[in-house]
CSV table of C-alpha atoms and ligand atoms in Angstrom, one decimal:
chain,number,residue,atom,x,y,z
R,1,UNK,CA,8.4,-17.4,-41.5
R,2,UNK,CA,6.1,-16.5,-39.1
R,3,UNK,CA,5.1,-12.8,-38.6
R,4,UNK,CA,4.5,-10.7,-35.3
R,5,UNK,CA,1.3,-9.9,-36.7
R,6,UNK,CA,0.5,-13.9,-37.3
R,7,UNK,CA,1.7,-14.7,-33.7
R,8,UNK,CA,-0.2,-12.3,-31.8
R,9,UNK,CA,-3.6,-12.9,-33.8
R,10,UNK,CA,-3.2,-16.7,-32.9
R,11,UNK,CA,-2.5,-16.0,-29.5
R,12,UNK,CA,-5.4,-13.6,-29.0
R,13,UNK,CA,-7.8,-16.2,-30.6
R,14,UNK,CA,-7.2,-19.1,-28.6
R,15,UNK,CA,-5.9,-17.6,-25.1
R,16,UNK,CA,-7.7,-16.4,-22.0
R,17,UNK,CA,-7.5,-12.9,-21.6
R,18,UNK,CA,-5.7,-12.2,-18.5
R,19,UNK,CA,-2.9,-10.4,-19.9
R,20,UNK,CA,-2.7,-7.4,-22.0
R,21,UNK,CA,1.1,-7.8,-23.4
R,22,UNK,CA,3.2,-5.0,-25.4
R,23,UNK,CA,2.9,-6.1,-29.1
R,24,UNK,CA,6.4,-7.4,-29.2
R,25,UNK,CA,7.2,-11.0,-30.1
R,26,UNK,CA,10.5,-12.8,-28.5
R,27,UNK,CA,11.8,-15.2,-31.1
R,28,UNK,CA,15.4,-15.3,-30.1
R,29,UNK,CA,17.3,-13.6,-27.0
R,30,UNK,CA,20.8,-13.6,-25.4
R,31,UNK,CA,21.9,-11.3,-22.8
R,32,UNK,CA,20.0,-8.4,-22.2
R,33,UNK,CA,19.1,-8.7,-26.2
R,34,UNK,CA,15.9,-9.8,-27.7
R,35,UNK,CA,15.2,-10.5,-31.3
R,36,UNK,CA,11.5,-10.6,-33.0
R,37,UNK,CA,10.3,-12.6,-36.2
R,38,UNK,CA,11.3,-9.6,-38.4
R,39,UNK,CA,15.0,-8.9,-36.9
R,40,UNK,CA,14.0,-6.1,-34.7
R,41,UNK,CA,16.5,-6.1,-32.2
R,42,UNK,CA,15.3,-4.6,-28.5
R,43,UNK,CA,16.9,-4.7,-25.0
R,44,UNK,CA,15.0,-6.4,-22.4
R,45,UNK,CA,14.6,-3.8,-19.4
R,46,UNK,CA,11.9,-5.8,-17.7
R,47,UNK,CA,13.7,-9.3,-17.3
R,48,UNK,CA,10.7,-10.9,-16.6
R,49,UNK,CA,10.1,-9.1,-13.5
R,50,UNK,CA,13.4,-9.8,-12.3
R,51,UNK,CA,13.8,-13.9,-13.4
R,52,UNK,CA,16.1,-13.0,-16.0
R,53,UNK,CA,18.8,-11.5,-13.4
R,54,UNK,CA,21.6,-13.7,-15.3
R,55,UNK,CA,20.7,-12.2,-18.9
R,56,UNK,CA,18.7,-14.7,-21.4
R,57,UNK,CA,20.2,-18.2,-21.9
R,58,UNK,CA,23.4,-17.5,-19.6
R,59,UNK,CA,25.8,-20.1,-21.2
R,60,UNK,CA,26.8,-22.0,-18.2
R,61,UNK,CA,23.4,-22.3,-17.1
R,62,UNK,CA,22.1,-23.8,-20.4
R,63,UNK,CA,25.1,-25.9,-20.2
R,64,UNK,CA,24.0,-26.9,-16.7
R,65,UNK,CA,20.4,-27.6,-18.0
R,66,UNK,CA,21.7,-29.5,-21.0
R,67,UNK,CA,24.1,-31.6,-19.3
R,68,UNK,CA,21.3,-32.4,-16.4
R,69,UNK,CA,18.6,-33.4,-19.3
R,70,UNK,CA,20.8,-36.0,-20.7
R,71,UNK,CA,20.9,-37.5,-16.9
R,72,UNK,CA,17.5,-37.5,-15.4
R,73,UNK,CA,15.0,-34.4,-14.9
R,74,UNK,CA,12.4,-35.9,-12.6
R,75,UNK,CA,12.0,-38.2,-9.8
R,76,UNK,CA,9.1,-36.8,-7.7
R,77,UNK,CA,9.8,-36.4,-4.1
R,78,UNK,CA,8.8,-40.3,-3.8
R,79,UNK,CA,12.4,-40.7,-4.5
R,80,UNK,CA,16.0,-39.2,-3.9
R,81,UNK,CA,17.7,-37.3,-6.6
R,82,UNK,CA,21.6,-36.4,-6.8
R,83,UNK,CA,21.0,-32.9,-6.6
R,84,UNK,CA,18.5,-31.8,-3.9
R,85,UNK,CA,20.8,-32.0,-1.0
R,86,UNK,CA,23.4,-29.8,-2.6
R,87,UNK,CA,20.7,-27.2,-3.6
R,88,UNK,CA,19.7,-27.2,-0.1
R,89,UNK,CA,23.0,-26.7,1.1
R,90,UNK,CA,23.8,-23.8,-1.4
R,91,UNK,CA,20.5,-21.9,-0.4
R,92,UNK,CA,20.9,-22.5,3.5
R,93,UNK,CA,24.7,-20.9,2.8
R,94,UNK,CA,23.2,-17.8,0.9
R,95,UNK,CA,20.0,-17.7,3.6
R,96,UNK,CA,21.9,-18.4,7.0
R,97,UNK,CA,19.0,-20.6,7.5
R,98,UNK,CA,19.4,-24.0,8.2
R,99,UNK,CA,16.2,-25.6,6.3
R,100,UNK,CA,15.0,-25.4,2.9
R,101,UNK,CA,11.9,-26.4,1.5
R,102,UNK,CA,11.5,-26.1,-2.5
R,103,UNK,CA,8.7,-25.5,-4.8
R,104,UNK,CA,8.3,-24.1,-8.3
R,105,UNK,CA,6.5,-20.7,-8.4
R,106,UNK,CA,6.8,-17.7,-6.3
R,107,UNK,CA,3.3,-18.2,-5.4
R,108,UNK,CA,3.6,-21.7,-4.1
R,109,UNK,CA,6.8,-20.7,-2.1
R,110,UNK,CA,4.4,-18.0,-0.5
R,111,UNK,CA,1.5,-20.4,0.4
R,112,UNK,CA,4.3,-22.5,1.7
R,113,UNK,CA,5.3,-20.0,4.2
R,114,UNK,CA,1.8,-19.1,5.1
R,115,UNK,CA,1.1,-22.9,5.8
R,116,UNK,CA,4.3,-23.2,7.9
R,117,UNK,CA,3.5,-19.9,9.7
R,118,UNK,CA,0.0,-21.0,10.6
R,119,UNK,CA,1.1,-24.4,11.9
R,120,UNK,CA,4.1,-23.2,13.4
R,121,UNK,CA,1.4,-20.5,15.6
R,122,UNK,CA,-0.3,-24.2,16.5
R,123,UNK,CA,2.7,-26.4,17.2
R,124,UNK,CA,5.2,-23.9,18.8
R,125,UNK,CA,3.3,-20.8,19.9
R,126,UNK,CA,0.2,-22.4,21.2
R,127,UNK,CA,-2.6,-20.9,19.0
R,128,UNK,CA,-5.9,-22.7,18.7
R,129,UNK,CA,-6.0,-24.4,15.2
R,130,UNK,CA,-8.2,-21.9,13.0
R,131,UNK,CA,-7.6,-18.7,15.2
R,132,UNK,CA,-4.3,-17.9,13.4
R,133,UNK,CA,-3.8,-14.4,12.0
R,134,UNK,CA,-1.4,-13.4,9.4
R,135,UNK,CA,-0.4,-9.3,9.0
R,136,UNK,CA,-0.1,-8.1,5.3
R,137,UNK,CA,0.7,-4.8,3.8
R,138,UNK,CA,-1.6,-2.7,1.7
R,139,UNK,CA,-0.4,-2.9,-2.1
R,140,UNK,CA,1.5,-5.8,-1.6
R,141,UNK,CA,2.0,-8.4,-4.3
R,142,UNK,CA,2.4,-11.9,-3.3
R,143,UNK,CA,1.2,-13.8,-6.1
R,144,UNK,CA,-2.1,-15.3,-7.4
R,145,UNK,CA,-3.4,-18.2,-5.5
R,146,UNK,CA,-6.6,-17.8,-3.9
R,147,UNK,CA,-5.2,-17.6,-0.2
R,148,UNK,CA,-2.6,-15.3,-1.5
R,149,UNK,CA,-5.2,-12.4,-3.3
R,150,UNK,CA,-7.2,-13.0,0.1
R,151,UNK,CA,-4.5,-10.6,1.5
R,152,UNK,CA,-4.5,-8.4,-1.4
R,153,UNK,CA,-5.7,-4.8,-1.3
R,154,UNK,CA,-6.1,-4.7,-5.3
R,155,UNK,CA,-9.7,-5.3,-6.4
R,156,UNK,CA,-8.7,-6.3,-9.6
R,157,UNK,CA,-7.0,-9.3,-8.0
R,158,UNK,CA,-9.6,-10.3,-6.4
R,159,UNK,CA,-13.1,-9.4,-7.6
R,160,UNK,CA,-15.4,-12.6,-8.2
R,161,UNK,CA,-13.4,-14.8,-6.6
R,162,UNK,CA,-14.9,-14.8,-3.3
R,163,UNK,CA,-15.3,-16.3,-0.7
R,164,UNK,CA,-11.9,-15.2,0.2
R,165,UNK,CA,-9.3,-17.1,2.8
R,166,UNK,CA,-10.0,-15.6,6.1
R,167,UNK,CA,-7.2,-14.6,8.6
R,168,UNK,CA,-5.5,-11.9,7.0
R,169,UNK,CA,-5.3,-8.3,8.3
R,170,UNK,CA,-3.7,-5.6,6.4
R,171,UNK,CA,-1.7,-2.4,7.6
R,172,UNK,CA,-0.5,0.6,5.6
R,173,UNK,CA,3.2,-0.3,4.0
R,174,UNK,CA,5.6,1.7,6.3
R,175,UNK,CA,3.3,2.2,9.3
R,176,UNK,CA,4.5,0.6,12.5
R,177,UNK,CA,2.2,2.0,14.6
R,178,UNK,CA,-0.6,-0.1,12.6
R,179,UNK,CA,1.6,-3.0,13.0
R,180,UNK,CA,1.6,-2.7,16.7
R,181,UNK,CA,-2.1,-2.1,17.0
R,182,UNK,CA,-2.6,-5.5,14.5
R,183,UNK,CA,-0.6,-7.9,16.5
R,184,UNK,CA,-2.7,-10.0,18.9
R,185,UNK,CA,-2.0,-13.2,20.9
R,186,UNK,CA,-3.4,-15.3,17.6
R,187,UNK,CA,-0.8,-13.4,15.3
R,188,UNK,CA,1.5,-16.2,13.4
R,189,UNK,CA,3.2,-14.0,11.3
R,190,UNK,CA,4.1,-10.3,9.3
R,191,UNK,CA,4.6,-10.9,5.5
R,192,UNK,CA,5.9,-8.2,3.7
R,193,UNK,CA,8.3,-7.1,0.5
R,194,UNK,CA,11.3,-5.3,1.5
R,195,UNK,CA,10.6,-3.1,-1.4
R,196,UNK,CA,6.9,-3.5,-3.0
R,197,UNK,CA,7.8,-4.6,-6.3
R,198,UNK,CA,4.6,-4.9,-8.3
R,199,UNK,CA,3.1,-2.3,-6.1
R,200,UNK,CA,5.0,0.5,-8.0
R,201,UNK,CA,8.5,0.1,-6.7
R,202,UNK,CA,7.7,1.4,-3.3
R,203,UNK,CA,10.4,1.8,-0.8
R,204,UNK,CA,9.3,2.0,3.0
R,205,UNK,CA,10.6,4.4,5.5
R,206,UNK,CA,14.4,3.5,6.5
R,207,UNK,CA,13.6,1.9,9.9
R,208,UNK,CA,10.2,0.2,9.0
R,209,UNK,CA,11.6,-3.3,8.6
R,210,UNK,CA,14.2,-3.1,11.5
R,211,UNK,CA,11.1,-1.9,13.7
R,212,UNK,CA,8.7,-4.5,12.3
R,213,UNK,CA,11.6,-7.2,13.1
R,214,UNK,CA,11.9,-5.7,17.0
R,215,UNK,CA,8.1,-5.8,17.2
R,216,UNK,CA,7.5,-9.3,15.7
R,217,UNK,CA,10.5,-10.5,18.2
R,218,UNK,CA,8.8,-8.9,21.1
R,219,UNK,CA,5.3,-10.7,20.4
R,220,UNK,CA,6.6,-13.8,19.2
R,221,UNK,CA,5.5,-13.1,15.6
R,222,UNK,CA,7.3,-14.4,12.5
R,223,UNK,CA,8.8,-12.0,10.1
R,224,UNK,CA,8.5,-13.4,6.7
R,225,UNK,CA,10.6,-11.5,3.6
R,226,UNK,CA,9.0,-12.1,0.5
R,227,UNK,CA,12.1,-11.8,-1.8
R,228,UNK,CA,11.0,-13.5,-4.6
R,229,UNK,CA,11.4,-10.3,-6.6
R,230,UNK,CA,14.1,-8.4,-4.6
R,231,UNK,CA,16.2,-11.2,-3.4
R,232,UNK,CA,19.5,-13.1,-4.9
R,233,UNK,CA,21.4,-9.6,-5.7
R,234,UNK,CA,18.7,-7.4,-7.7
R,235,UNK,CA,18.9,-4.4,-5.3
R,236,UNK,CA,22.6,-4.4,-4.9
R,237,UNK,CA,22.5,-6.9,-1.7
R,238,UNK,CA,22.0,-10.7,-1.9
R,239,UNK,CA,18.7,-10.0,-0.2
R,240,UNK,CA,16.9,-6.7,0.0
R,241,UNK,CA,16.4,-7.2,3.8
R,242,UNK,CA,20.1,-6.5,4.2
R,243,UNK,CA,19.4,-2.9,2.9
R,244,UNK,CA,17.4,-2.5,6.2
R,245,UNK,CA,20.0,-4.4,8.3
R,246,UNK,CA,17.6,-7.1,9.1
R,247,UNK,CA,17.7,-10.9,9.1
R,248,UNK,CA,14.0,-12.1,8.6
R,249,UNK,CA,12.7,-15.6,10.4
R,250,UNK,CA,11.8,-16.5,6.7
R,251,UNK,CA,12.8,-15.9,3.6
R,252,UNK,CA,10.4,-16.6,0.2
R,253,UNK,CA,12.8,-16.7,-3.0
R,254,UNK,CA,11.7,-17.5,-6.6
R,255,UNK,CA,12.2,-15.7,-10.0
R,256,UNK,CA,16.0,-15.3,-10.7
R,257,UNK,CA,16.3,-18.5,-8.7
R,258,UNK,CA,15.5,-20.3,-11.7
R,259,UNK,CA,18.3,-18.6,-13.8
R,260,UNK,CA,15.7,-17.5,-16.5
R,261,UNK,CA,15.2,-21.1,-17.5
R,262,UNK,CA,12.9,-23.0,-15.1
R,263,UNK,CA,10.4,-21.9,-12.4
R,264,UNK,CA,12.5,-23.0,-9.1
R,265,UNK,CA,11.5,-21.4,-5.7
R,266,UNK,CA,11.8,-22.2,-2.1
R,267,UNK,CA,11.2,-20.9,1.5
R,268,UNK,CA,14.2,-20.7,3.9
R,269,UNK,CA,13.9,-20.6,7.7
R,270,UNK,CA,15.4,-22.4,10.9
R,271,UNK,CA,14.5,-25.7,11.9
R,272,UNK,CA,12.6,-24.3,14.8
R,273,UNK,CA,9.9,-23.1,12.2
R,274,UNK,CA,10.2,-25.2,9.0
R,275,UNK,CA,10.4,-28.3,11.3
R,276,UNK,CA,6.8,-28.3,11.6
R,277,UNK,CA,6.2,-30.0,8.7
R,278,UNK,CA,6.3,-33.7,8.4
R,279,UNK,CA,5.8,-36.3,5.6
R,280,UNK,CA,2.3,-36.0,3.9
R,281,UNK,CA,1.8,-32.2,5.6
R,282,UNK,CA,2.6,-30.6,2.4
R,283,UNK,CA,4.4,-31.2,-0.9
R,284,UNK,CA,4.8,-30.6,-4.8
R,285,UNK,CA,5.3,-33.2,-7.7
R,286,UNK,CA,8.1,-31.1,-9.6
R,287,UNK,CA,9.7,-29.0,-6.5
R,288,UNK,CA,13.2,-30.4,-6.1
R,289,UNK,CA,13.1,-31.8,-9.3
R,290,UNK,CA,16.5,-32.8,-10.5
R,291,UNK,CA,16.7,-30.3,-13.4
R,292,UNK,CA,15.4,-27.3,-11.6
R,293,UNK,CA,18.3,-28.0,-9.1
R,294,UNK,CA,21.1,-28.1,-11.4
R,295,UNK,CA,19.7,-24.7,-12.9
R,296,UNK,CA,19.6,-23.4,-9.5
R,297,UNK,CA,22.8,-24.6,-8.3
R,298,UNK,CA,24.3,-23.0,-11.2
R,299,UNK,CA,22.3,-19.8,-11.0
R,300,UNK,CA,23.5,-19.2,-7.3
R,301,UNK,CA,27.3,-20.2,-8.2
R,302,UNK,CA,26.9,-17.4,-10.7
R,303,UNK,CA,25.6,-14.8,-8.7
R,304,UNK,CA,27.9,-15.5,-5.9
R,305,UNK,CA,31.3,-16.1,-8.1
R,306,UNK,CA,30.6,-12.9,-10.5
R,307,UNK,CA,29.3,-10.8,-7.3
R,308,UNK,CA,26.4,-9.9,-8.8
R,309,UNK,CA,25.4,-7.7,-5.5
R,310,UNK,CA,28.1,-5.4,-6.4
R,311,UNK,CA,27.0,-5.5,-10.2
R,312,UNK,CA,23.8,-4.5,-9.5
R,313,UNK,CA,24.7,-1.7,-7.2
R,314,UNK,CA,27.3,-0.3,-9.5
R,315,UNK,CA,25.4,-0.3,-12.6
R,316,UNK,CA,22.0,0.7,-10.9
R,317,UNK,CA,23.6,3.7,-9.3
R,318,UNK,CA,25.1,4.6,-13.0
R,319,UNK,CA,21.8,4.1,-14.6
R,320,UNK,CA,20.0,5.8,-11.7
R,321,UNK,CA,21.8,8.8,-12.0
R,322,UNK,CA,21.4,9.0,-15.6
R,323,UNK,CA,17.9,8.5,-15.4
R,324,UNK,CA,17.5,11.4,-12.9
R,325,UNK,CA,19.3,14.1,-15.1
R,326,UNK,CA,16.4,13.8,-17.4
R,327,UNK,CA,14.7,16.8,-17.5
R,328,UNK,CA,10.6,16.4,-17.4
R,329,UNK,CA,8.6,18.2,-15.5
R,330,UNK,CA,6.3,15.4,-15.6
R,331,UNK,CA,8.7,13.1,-13.9
R,332,UNK,CA,7.4,12.8,-10.1
R,333,UNK,CA,10.4,10.4,-9.0
R,334,UNK,CA,13.1,8.3,-9.8
R,335,UNK,CA,13.8,5.7,-7.0
R,336,UNK,CA,15.3,2.0,-6.4
R,337,UNK,CA,17.8,0.4,-5.1
R,338,UNK,CA,20.3,-1.6,-7.5
R,339,UNK,CA,18.9,-2.3,-10.6
R,340,UNK,CA,15.2,-2.3,-9.4
R,341,UNK,CA,14.3,1.1,-10.6
R,342,UNK,CA,11.0,2.9,-10.8
R,343,UNK,CA,10.5,6.4,-12.4
R,344,UNK,CA,7.1,7.6,-11.4
R,345,UNK,CA,4.9,10.0,-13.7
R,346,UNK,CA,2.3,12.7,-12.6
R,347,UNK,CA,0.1,10.5,-15.3
R,348,UNK,CA,-0.3,6.8,-16.9
R,349,UNK,CA,2.7,5.6,-18.7
R,350,UNK,CA,1.3,3.4,-20.9
R,351,UNK,CA,1.9,5.2,-24.1
R,352,UNK,CA,5.3,6.0,-23.1
R,353,UNK,CA,6.1,2.5,-22.7
R,354,UNK,CA,5.0,1.9,-26.4
R,355,UNK,CA,7.1,4.8,-27.5
R,356,UNK,CA,10.1,3.4,-25.8
R,357,UNK,CA,9.6,0.0,-27.1
R,358,UNK,CA,9.3,1.5,-30.7
R,359,UNK,CA,12.9,2.7,-30.3
R,360,UNK,CA,14.1,-0.7,-29.0
R,361,UNK,CA,13.8,-0.3,-25.1
R,362,UNK,CA,11.1,-3.1,-23.7
R,363,UNK,CA,10.2,-1.4,-20.1
R,364,UNK,CA,7.0,-2.1,-18.6
R,365,UNK,CA,4.7,-0.2,-16.4
R,366,UNK,CA,3.9,-1.0,-12.8
R,367,UNK,CA,0.9,0.3,-11.3
R,368,UNK,CA,-0.2,2.7,-14.0
R,369,UNK,CA,2.2,5.7,-13.3
R,370,UNK,CA,5.8,4.1,-13.2
R,371,UNK,CA,7.9,2.9,-15.7
R,372,UNK,CA,10.0,0.2,-14.1
R,373,UNK,CA,13.8,-0.1,-15.3
R,374,UNK,CA,14.9,-3.9,-14.2
R,375,UNK,CA,17.5,-4.8,-16.8
R,376,UNK,CA,19.4,-8.3,-16.5
R,377,UNK,CA,22.1,-7.6,-13.7
R,378,UNK,CA,24.8,-8.4,-16.4
R,379,UNK,CA,24.0,-5.4,-18.3
R,380,UNK,CA,27.2,-3.6,-19.4
R,381,UNK,CA,27.7,0.4,-18.6
R,382,UNK,CA,27.7,0.5,-22.9
R,383,UNK,CA,24.4,-1.2,-22.8
R,384,UNK,CA,22.9,1.3,-20.5
R,385,UNK,CA,24.3,4.1,-22.6
R,386,UNK,CA,22.8,2.5,-25.5
R,387,UNK,CA,19.6,2.5,-23.9
R,388,UNK,CA,19.9,6.1,-22.4
R,389,UNK,CA,20.4,7.6,-25.9
R,390,UNK,CA,16.6,6.1,-26.7
R,391,UNK,CA,15.1,6.8,-23.0
R,392,UNK,CA,16.5,10.6,-23.6
R,393,UNK,CA,14.4,10.7,-27.0
R,394,UNK,CA,11.4,9.6,-25.3
R,395,UNK,CA,11.2,11.2,-22.1
R,396,UNK,CA,13.0,14.3,-23.1
R,397,UNK,CA,16.4,15.7,-22.6
B,401,LIG,C1,6.3,-12.6,-8.7
B,401,LIG,C2,6.1,-12.6,-7.6
B,401,LIG,C3,5.5,-13.3,-6.8
B,401,LIG,C4,4.9,-14.8,-7.5
B,401,LIG,O1,5.6,-15.5,-8.1
B,401,LIG,P1,5.5,-16.2,-9.4
B,401,LIG,O2,6.4,-17.0,-9.9
B,401,LIG,O3,4.6,-15.4,-10.6
B,401,LIG,O4,4.0,-17.2,-8.9
B,401,LIG,C5,5.8,-13.5,-5.3
B,401,LIG,N1,6.0,-12.3,-4.7
B,401,LIG,C6,6.6,-11.4,-5.2
B,401,LIG,C7,7.1,-10.2,-4.3
B,401,LIG,C8,6.8,-11.2,-6.5
B,401,LIG,O5,7.2,-10.3,-7.3
């Protein structure tokens, strides 16, 4: 039997050092529960940054995956597969957009949206190729590729990786005046997260997104909502943009779209935008593969049929209220929507997260001072109570 210590030693011997994981090994997992090699049990309150919204190994998703594995798993886009059309149709009906482009990781979908916006600016808006500008927000997290980190304000993400991709401008998240001032005739798009996830569960001013949409419309600029983390019911609505009454021009989706099993991402927009792609202009070997489609179709079906949005809203309110009752002067704020909750402290929370792990609750820090609580959406009230008993022990009552 392999031990936690052996697993971690081997990983640290051969692995590049670009992560610093909590010292817990997942051997088995089901629903909200995780078991380590020594048979200790933990509750997963991170859900792989929202990718495990359905819980670990949702039986219907595992069945869809196994069934598809017995048929065909990969065709490449050189050929058709039976499920891609159904995947498009399903995601189109969820987003209300009539064109879908499938990729694998969230970063690839963000890259796809940036390319679409730049080409749209040239072909539709009439901007000279090479002059296109895209506006993003400070504190954003859109992924890790070279172009994406070129619009990041976080020095750790980009140090030593230059030369960076030009054509990006940054504004303060939530500052509508700066957005207005940053727009020029060459602006293709404004990209934002409706709630900043990695940035620390930051909620913008109530009317920011709707004002941004209005200004974008007035200036013929596309509003791109990166809903890789906030989308698909996590915040209590199918898309967090709905919290602010906004229908963006483009949705970027990922994480939970793959049902916690497989990387599946996509961009959804109308034909007037995504129609700028023609054969040869963009692609992905695995994007739209039948195994991913089978999994994503089932993942979307479950989200709709089981009404994950209401589940996240209801459980989120209960959980957040319980967290707010904790009496600890070092807590600055508990904030969030649905089951995307941040608890901000006036100090670094790394040690607290370790202590939570020791009592069986796996929560991860974001932005040093914030503990993120984002359990699977299937979490029950009893399971939240189980967690609260332990959270109260560590965070004080
Ligand atoms: C996680 C995330 C991404 C990147 O997704 P990957 O699958 O890690 O490439 C992009 N945008 C947001 C908002 C995210 O949370």
